[in-house]
PDB file of C-alpha atoms in Angstrom:
ATOM      1  CA  UNK R   1     134.450  90.649  93.747  1.00 88.00           C
ATOM      2  CA  UNK R   2     135.761  93.983  95.474  1.00 94.00           C
ATOM      3  CA  UNK R   3     137.895  93.570  98.700  1.00 93.00           C
ATOM      4  CA  UNK R   4     136.718  96.348 101.238  1.00 94.00           C
ATOM      5  CA  UNK R   5     138.794  95.479 104.341  1.00 94.00           C
ATOM      6  CA  UNK R   6     140.436  92.493 106.116  1.00 95.00           C
ATOM      7  CA  UNK R   7     140.281  91.658 109.902  1.00 94.00           C
ATOM      8  CA  UNK R   8     141.790  89.085 111.938  1.00 95.00           C
ATOM      9  CA  UNK R   9     138.896  86.962 113.534  1.00 93.00           C
ATOM     10  CA  UNK R  10     137.086  83.633 113.835  1.00 92.00           C
ATOM     11  CA  UNK R  11     136.219  82.566 110.404  1.00 92.00           C
ATOM     12  CA  UNK R  12     132.663  81.280 110.281  1.00 89.00           C
ATOM     13  CA  UNK R  13     133.144  79.151 107.208  1.00 89.00           C
ATOM     14  CA  UNK R  14     136.253  77.114 108.526  1.00 91.00           C
ATOM     15  CA  UNK R  15     136.156  77.922 112.228  1.00 92.00           C
ATOM     16  CA  UNK R  16     139.759  78.954 112.217  1.00 92.00           C
ATOM     17  CA  UNK R  17     141.040  82.348 113.395  1.00 94.00           C
ATOM     18  CA  UNK R  18     142.679  84.135 110.246  1.00 94.00           C
ATOM     19  CA  UNK R  19     142.438  87.223 108.086  1.00 94.00           C
ATOM     20  CA  UNK R  20     138.683  87.466 107.082  1.00 94.00           C
ATOM     21  CA  UNK R  21     138.017  89.728 104.195  1.00 95.00           C
ATOM     22  CA  UNK R  22     134.859  91.950 103.987  1.00 96.00           C
ATOM     23  CA  UNK R  23     134.035  91.832 100.155  1.00 97.00           C
ATOM     24  CA  UNK R  24     131.273  93.446  97.736  1.00 97.00           C
ATOM     25  CA  UNK R  25     129.663  91.201  95.173  1.00 97.00           C
ATOM     26  CA  UNK R  26     127.457  92.244  92.349  1.00 97.00           C
ATOM     27  CA  UNK R  27     124.470  89.846  92.591  1.00 96.00           C
ATOM     28  CA  UNK R  28     121.309  89.034  90.434  1.00 96.00           C
ATOM     29  CA  UNK R  29     118.230  87.835  91.857  1.00 95.00           C
ATOM     30  CA  UNK R  30     114.568  87.349  91.122  1.00 96.00           C
ATOM     31  CA  UNK R  31     112.422  89.575  93.495  1.00 95.00           C
ATOM     32  CA  UNK R  32     108.559  89.939  93.127  1.00 94.00           C
ATOM     33  CA  UNK R  33     108.923  88.489  89.472  1.00 96.00           C
ATOM     34  CA  UNK R  34     111.762  90.720  88.463  1.00 96.00           C
ATOM     35  CA  UNK R  35     115.284  90.192  87.817  1.00 97.00           C
ATOM     36  CA  UNK R  36     117.405  92.697  89.504  1.00 97.00           C
ATOM     37  CA  UNK R  37     120.989  93.288  90.240  1.00 97.00           C
ATOM     38  CA  UNK R  38     122.558  94.767  93.507  1.00 97.00           C
ATOM     39  CA  UNK R  39     125.544  94.790  95.453  1.00 97.00           C
ATOM     40  CA  UNK R  40     125.697  92.681  98.434  1.00 97.00           C
ATOM     41  CA  UNK R  41     128.393  92.406 101.269  1.00 97.00           C
ATOM     42  CA  UNK R  42     129.722  89.260 102.573  1.00 97.00           C
ATOM     43  CA  UNK R  43     132.790  87.815 104.783  1.00 96.00           C
ATOM     44  CA  UNK R  44     135.004  85.868 102.314  1.00 95.00           C
ATOM     45  CA  UNK R  45     137.274  82.934 103.705  1.00 94.00           C
ATOM     46  CA  UNK R  46     140.194  82.465 101.353  1.00 92.00           C
ATOM     47  CA  UNK R  47     140.932  79.123 102.783  1.00 92.00           C
ATOM     48  CA  UNK R  48     137.614  77.576 101.655  1.00 95.00           C
ATOM     49  CA  UNK R  49     136.729  79.969  98.997  1.00 94.00           C
ATOM     50  CA  UNK R  50     133.206  80.463 100.599  1.00 95.00           C
ATOM     51  CA  UNK R  51     131.160  83.517 101.511  1.00 95.00           C
ATOM     52  CA  UNK R  52     129.004  83.990 104.744  1.00 94.00           C
ATOM     53  CA  UNK R  53     127.010  86.704 105.979  1.00 94.00           C
ATOM     54  CA  UNK R  54     126.332  88.086 109.292  1.00 90.00           C
ATOM     55  CA  UNK R  55     123.151  89.148 110.531  1.00 92.00           C
ATOM     56  CA  UNK R  56     123.735  92.677 109.941  1.00 92.00           C
ATOM     57  CA  UNK R  57     125.000  91.924 106.412  1.00 94.00           C
ATOM     58  CA  UNK R  58     121.932  89.912 105.667  1.00 95.00           C
ATOM     59  CA  UNK R  59     119.802  93.017 106.536  1.00 92.00           C
ATOM     60  CA  UNK R  60     122.005  95.280 104.432  1.00 93.00           C
ATOM     61  CA  UNK R  61     121.946  92.900 101.477  1.00 96.00           C
ATOM     62  CA  UNK R  62     118.082  92.256 101.888  1.00 94.00           C
ATOM     63  CA  UNK R  63     117.686  96.316 101.711  1.00 93.00           C
ATOM     64  CA  UNK R  64     119.987  96.682  98.920  1.00 95.00           C
ATOM     65  CA  UNK R  65     118.249  93.988  96.910  1.00 96.00           C
ATOM     66  CA  UNK R  66     114.854  95.729  97.718  1.00 96.00           C
ATOM     67  CA  UNK R  67     116.097  99.088  96.765  1.00 96.00           C
ATOM     68  CA  UNK R  68     117.339  97.646  93.304  1.00 97.00           C
ATOM     69  CA  UNK R  69     113.715  96.529  92.805  1.00 97.00           C
ATOM     70  CA  UNK R  70     112.354 100.029  93.793  1.00 96.00           C
ATOM     71  CA  UNK R  71     114.610 101.589  91.419  1.00 96.00           C
ATOM     72  CA  UNK R  72     113.791  99.352  88.441  1.00 97.00           C
ATOM     73  CA  UNK R  73     109.959 100.100  89.338  1.00 97.00           C
ATOM     74  CA  UNK R  74     110.507 103.564  89.718  1.00 97.00           C
ATOM     75  CA  UNK R  75     109.817 103.882  93.328  1.00 97.00           C
ATOM     76  CA  UNK R  76     111.582 105.661  95.721  1.00 97.00           C
ATOM     77  CA  UNK R  77     114.616 104.044  97.638  1.00 96.00           C
ATOM     78  CA  UNK R  78     114.364 103.791 101.314  1.00 95.00           C
ATOM     79  CA  UNK R  79     117.234 106.361 101.551  1.00 95.00           C
ATOM     80  CA  UNK R  80     115.197 108.871  99.591  1.00 97.00           C
ATOM     81  CA  UNK R  81     112.154 108.078 101.684  1.00 97.00           C
ATOM     82  CA  UNK R  82     114.269 108.672 104.782  1.00 97.00           C
ATOM     83  CA  UNK R  83     115.854 111.923 103.362  1.00 97.00           C
ATOM     84  CA  UNK R  84     112.447 113.400 102.802  1.00 97.00           C
ATOM     85  CA  UNK R  85     111.406 112.815 106.462  1.00 96.00           C
ATOM     86  CA  UNK R  86     114.887 114.322 107.531  1.00 97.00           C
ATOM     87  CA  UNK R  87     114.376 117.189 105.210  1.00 97.00           C
ATOM     88  CA  UNK R  88     111.070 118.156 107.314  1.00 97.00           C
ATOM     89  CA  UNK R  89     112.713 117.255 110.648  1.00 97.00           C
ATOM     90  CA  UNK R  90     109.813 114.954 111.551  1.00 97.00           C
ATOM     91  CA  UNK R  91     109.710 111.594 113.438  1.00 96.00           C
ATOM     92  CA  UNK R  92     108.578 108.672 111.793  1.00 97.00           C
ATOM     93  CA  UNK R  93     105.642 108.400 113.951  1.00 96.00           C
ATOM     94  CA  UNK R  94     104.466 111.832 113.315  1.00 97.00           C
ATOM     95  CA  UNK R  95     104.977 111.735 109.768  1.00 97.00           C
ATOM     96  CA  UNK R  96     102.578 108.935 109.720  1.00 96.00           C
ATOM     97  CA  UNK R  97     100.158 110.951 111.710  1.00 97.00           C
ATOM     98  CA  UNK R  98     100.633 113.675 109.085  1.00 96.00           C
ATOM     99  CA  UNK R  99     100.112 111.345 106.262  1.00 96.00           C
ATOM    100  CA  UNK R 100      97.320 109.554 107.905  1.00 95.00           C
ATOM    101  CA  UNK R 101      99.171 106.051 107.407  1.00 96.00           C
ATOM    102  CA  UNK R 102      99.250 102.925 109.526  1.00 94.00           C
ATOM    103  CA  UNK R 103     101.446 103.027 112.327  1.00 93.00           C
ATOM    104  CA  UNK R 104     104.949 101.707 111.241  1.00 94.00           C
ATOM    105  CA  UNK R 105     104.543 102.287 107.621  1.00 95.00           C
ATOM    106  CA  UNK R 106     107.431 104.932 107.374  1.00 96.00           C
ATOM    107  CA  UNK R 107     109.628 102.802 109.573  1.00 94.00           C
ATOM    108  CA  UNK R 108     109.145  99.666 107.248  1.00 94.00           C
ATOM    109  CA  UNK R 109     109.371 101.715 104.121  1.00 96.00           C
ATOM    110  CA  UNK R 110     112.634 103.131 105.408  1.00 93.00           C
ATOM    111  CA  UNK R 111     114.069  99.554 105.928  1.00 87.00           C
ATOM    112  CA  UNK R 112     112.404  96.374 104.338  1.00 84.00           C
ATOM    113  CA  UNK R 113     109.112  97.107 103.007  1.00 93.00           C
ATOM    114  CA  UNK R 114     108.302  98.224  99.423  1.00 96.00           C
ATOM    115  CA  UNK R 115     105.687 100.993  99.445  1.00 96.00           C
ATOM    116  CA  UNK R 116     102.803 100.844  96.951  1.00 94.00           C
ATOM    117  CA  UNK R 117     102.616 103.349  94.057  1.00 96.00           C
ATOM    118  CA  UNK R 118     100.048 105.717  95.854  1.00 96.00           C
ATOM    119  CA  UNK R 119     102.424 106.126  99.077  1.00 97.00           C
ATOM    120  CA  UNK R 120     105.244 106.651  96.531  1.00 98.00           C
ATOM    121  CA  UNK R 121     103.283 109.278  94.658  1.00 98.00           C
ATOM    122  CA  UNK R 122     102.239 111.041  98.203  1.00 97.00           C
ATOM    123  CA  UNK R 123     105.907 111.013  99.213  1.00 98.00           C
ATOM    124  CA  UNK R 124     107.079 112.440  96.007  1.00 98.00           C
ATOM    125  CA  UNK R 125     104.489 115.146  96.044  1.00 97.00           C
ATOM    126  CA  UNK R 126     105.436 116.323  99.719  1.00 96.00           C
ATOM    127  CA  UNK R 127     109.329 116.140  98.649  1.00 97.00           C
ATOM    128  CA  UNK R 128     108.594 118.471  95.591  1.00 96.00           C
ATOM    129  CA  UNK R 129     106.060 120.885  97.101  1.00 96.00           C
ATOM    130  CA  UNK R 130     106.246 121.989 100.730  1.00 96.00           C
ATOM    131  CA  UNK R 131     102.957 123.391 100.500  1.00 96.00           C
ATOM    132  CA  UNK R 132     101.448 120.114 100.108  1.00 96.00           C
ATOM    133  CA  UNK R 133     103.098 119.036 103.222  1.00 97.00           C
ATOM    134  CA  UNK R 134     101.787 121.974 105.163  1.00 97.00           C
ATOM    135  CA  UNK R 135      98.269 121.441 103.928  1.00 96.00           C
ATOM    136  CA  UNK R 136      98.544 117.731 105.361  1.00 97.00           C
ATOM    137  CA  UNK R 137     100.363 119.205 108.503  1.00 97.00           C
ATOM    138  CA  UNK R 138      97.523 121.768 109.233  1.00 97.00           C
ATOM    139  CA  UNK R 139      94.639 118.950 108.827  1.00 96.00           C
ATOM    140  CA  UNK R 140      96.566 116.739 111.482  1.00 95.00           C
ATOM    141  CA  UNK R 141      97.105 119.727 113.955  1.00 95.00           C
ATOM    142  CA  UNK R 142      95.024 118.340 116.571  1.00 95.00           C
ATOM    143  CA  UNK R 143      96.734 115.157 116.587  1.00 96.00           C
ATOM    144  CA  UNK R 144     100.235 116.521 117.096  1.00 96.00           C
ATOM    145  CA  UNK R 145     101.651 118.044 120.164  1.00 96.00           C
ATOM    146  CA  UNK R 146     101.591 121.899 119.832  1.00 96.00           C
ATOM    147  CA  UNK R 147     105.309 122.099 120.218  1.00 97.00           C
ATOM    148  CA  UNK R 148     105.803 119.481 117.371  1.00 96.00           C
ATOM    149  CA  UNK R 149     103.178 120.924 115.085  1.00 96.00           C
ATOM    150  CA  UNK R 150     105.049 124.389 115.569  1.00 96.00           C
ATOM    151  CA  UNK R 151     108.334 123.105 114.927  1.00 97.00           C
ATOM    152  CA  UNK R 152     107.395 121.062 111.749  1.00 97.00           C
ATOM    153  CA  UNK R 153     105.507 124.235 110.337  1.00 96.00           C
ATOM    154  CA  UNK R 154     108.491 126.401 110.824  1.00 96.00           C
ATOM    155  CA  UNK R 155     110.818 123.800 109.171  1.00 96.00           C
ATOM    156  CA  UNK R 156     108.290 123.662 105.906  1.00 96.00           C
ATOM    157  CA  UNK R 157     107.735 127.231 105.661  1.00 95.00           C
ATOM    158  CA  UNK R 158     111.610 127.950 105.597  1.00 94.00           C
ATOM    159  CA  UNK R 159     111.547 125.345 102.630  1.00 93.00           C
ATOM    160  CA  UNK R 160     108.758 127.234 100.573  1.00 86.00           C
TER     161      UNK R 160
END
């Protein structure tokens, strides 16, 4: 257990106000049939020697667990997917249009949903070769605003 910080607040474990620590704990779990290890964040009550997670910590821990699974399976992590999109300075919804993927796919991959191997392969190719991205961008030109198309093309051409 690694202590990250302490804060005077109402402890949800013992329901009294005292210094509550935020800690990082190495966890093991089975996810999709695979044993994985990842760092999880909790609030720790020294009075009861118990951990509790806020809604935000539950979400962070969920993403951390799924990213550990992605790494074990050789898939891009949610941060890596977001970085690819940011590299091209494109919104999630426009990226989905260019990729011809279902609405919400990128938002899900950047958070909680595990991408399939074919989507992962496409994202890797786009990341490694801006020319592939430009080709896909040109095919979707009519489905994007002219302003966004031009912006995305200029960004991609600077990366080539």
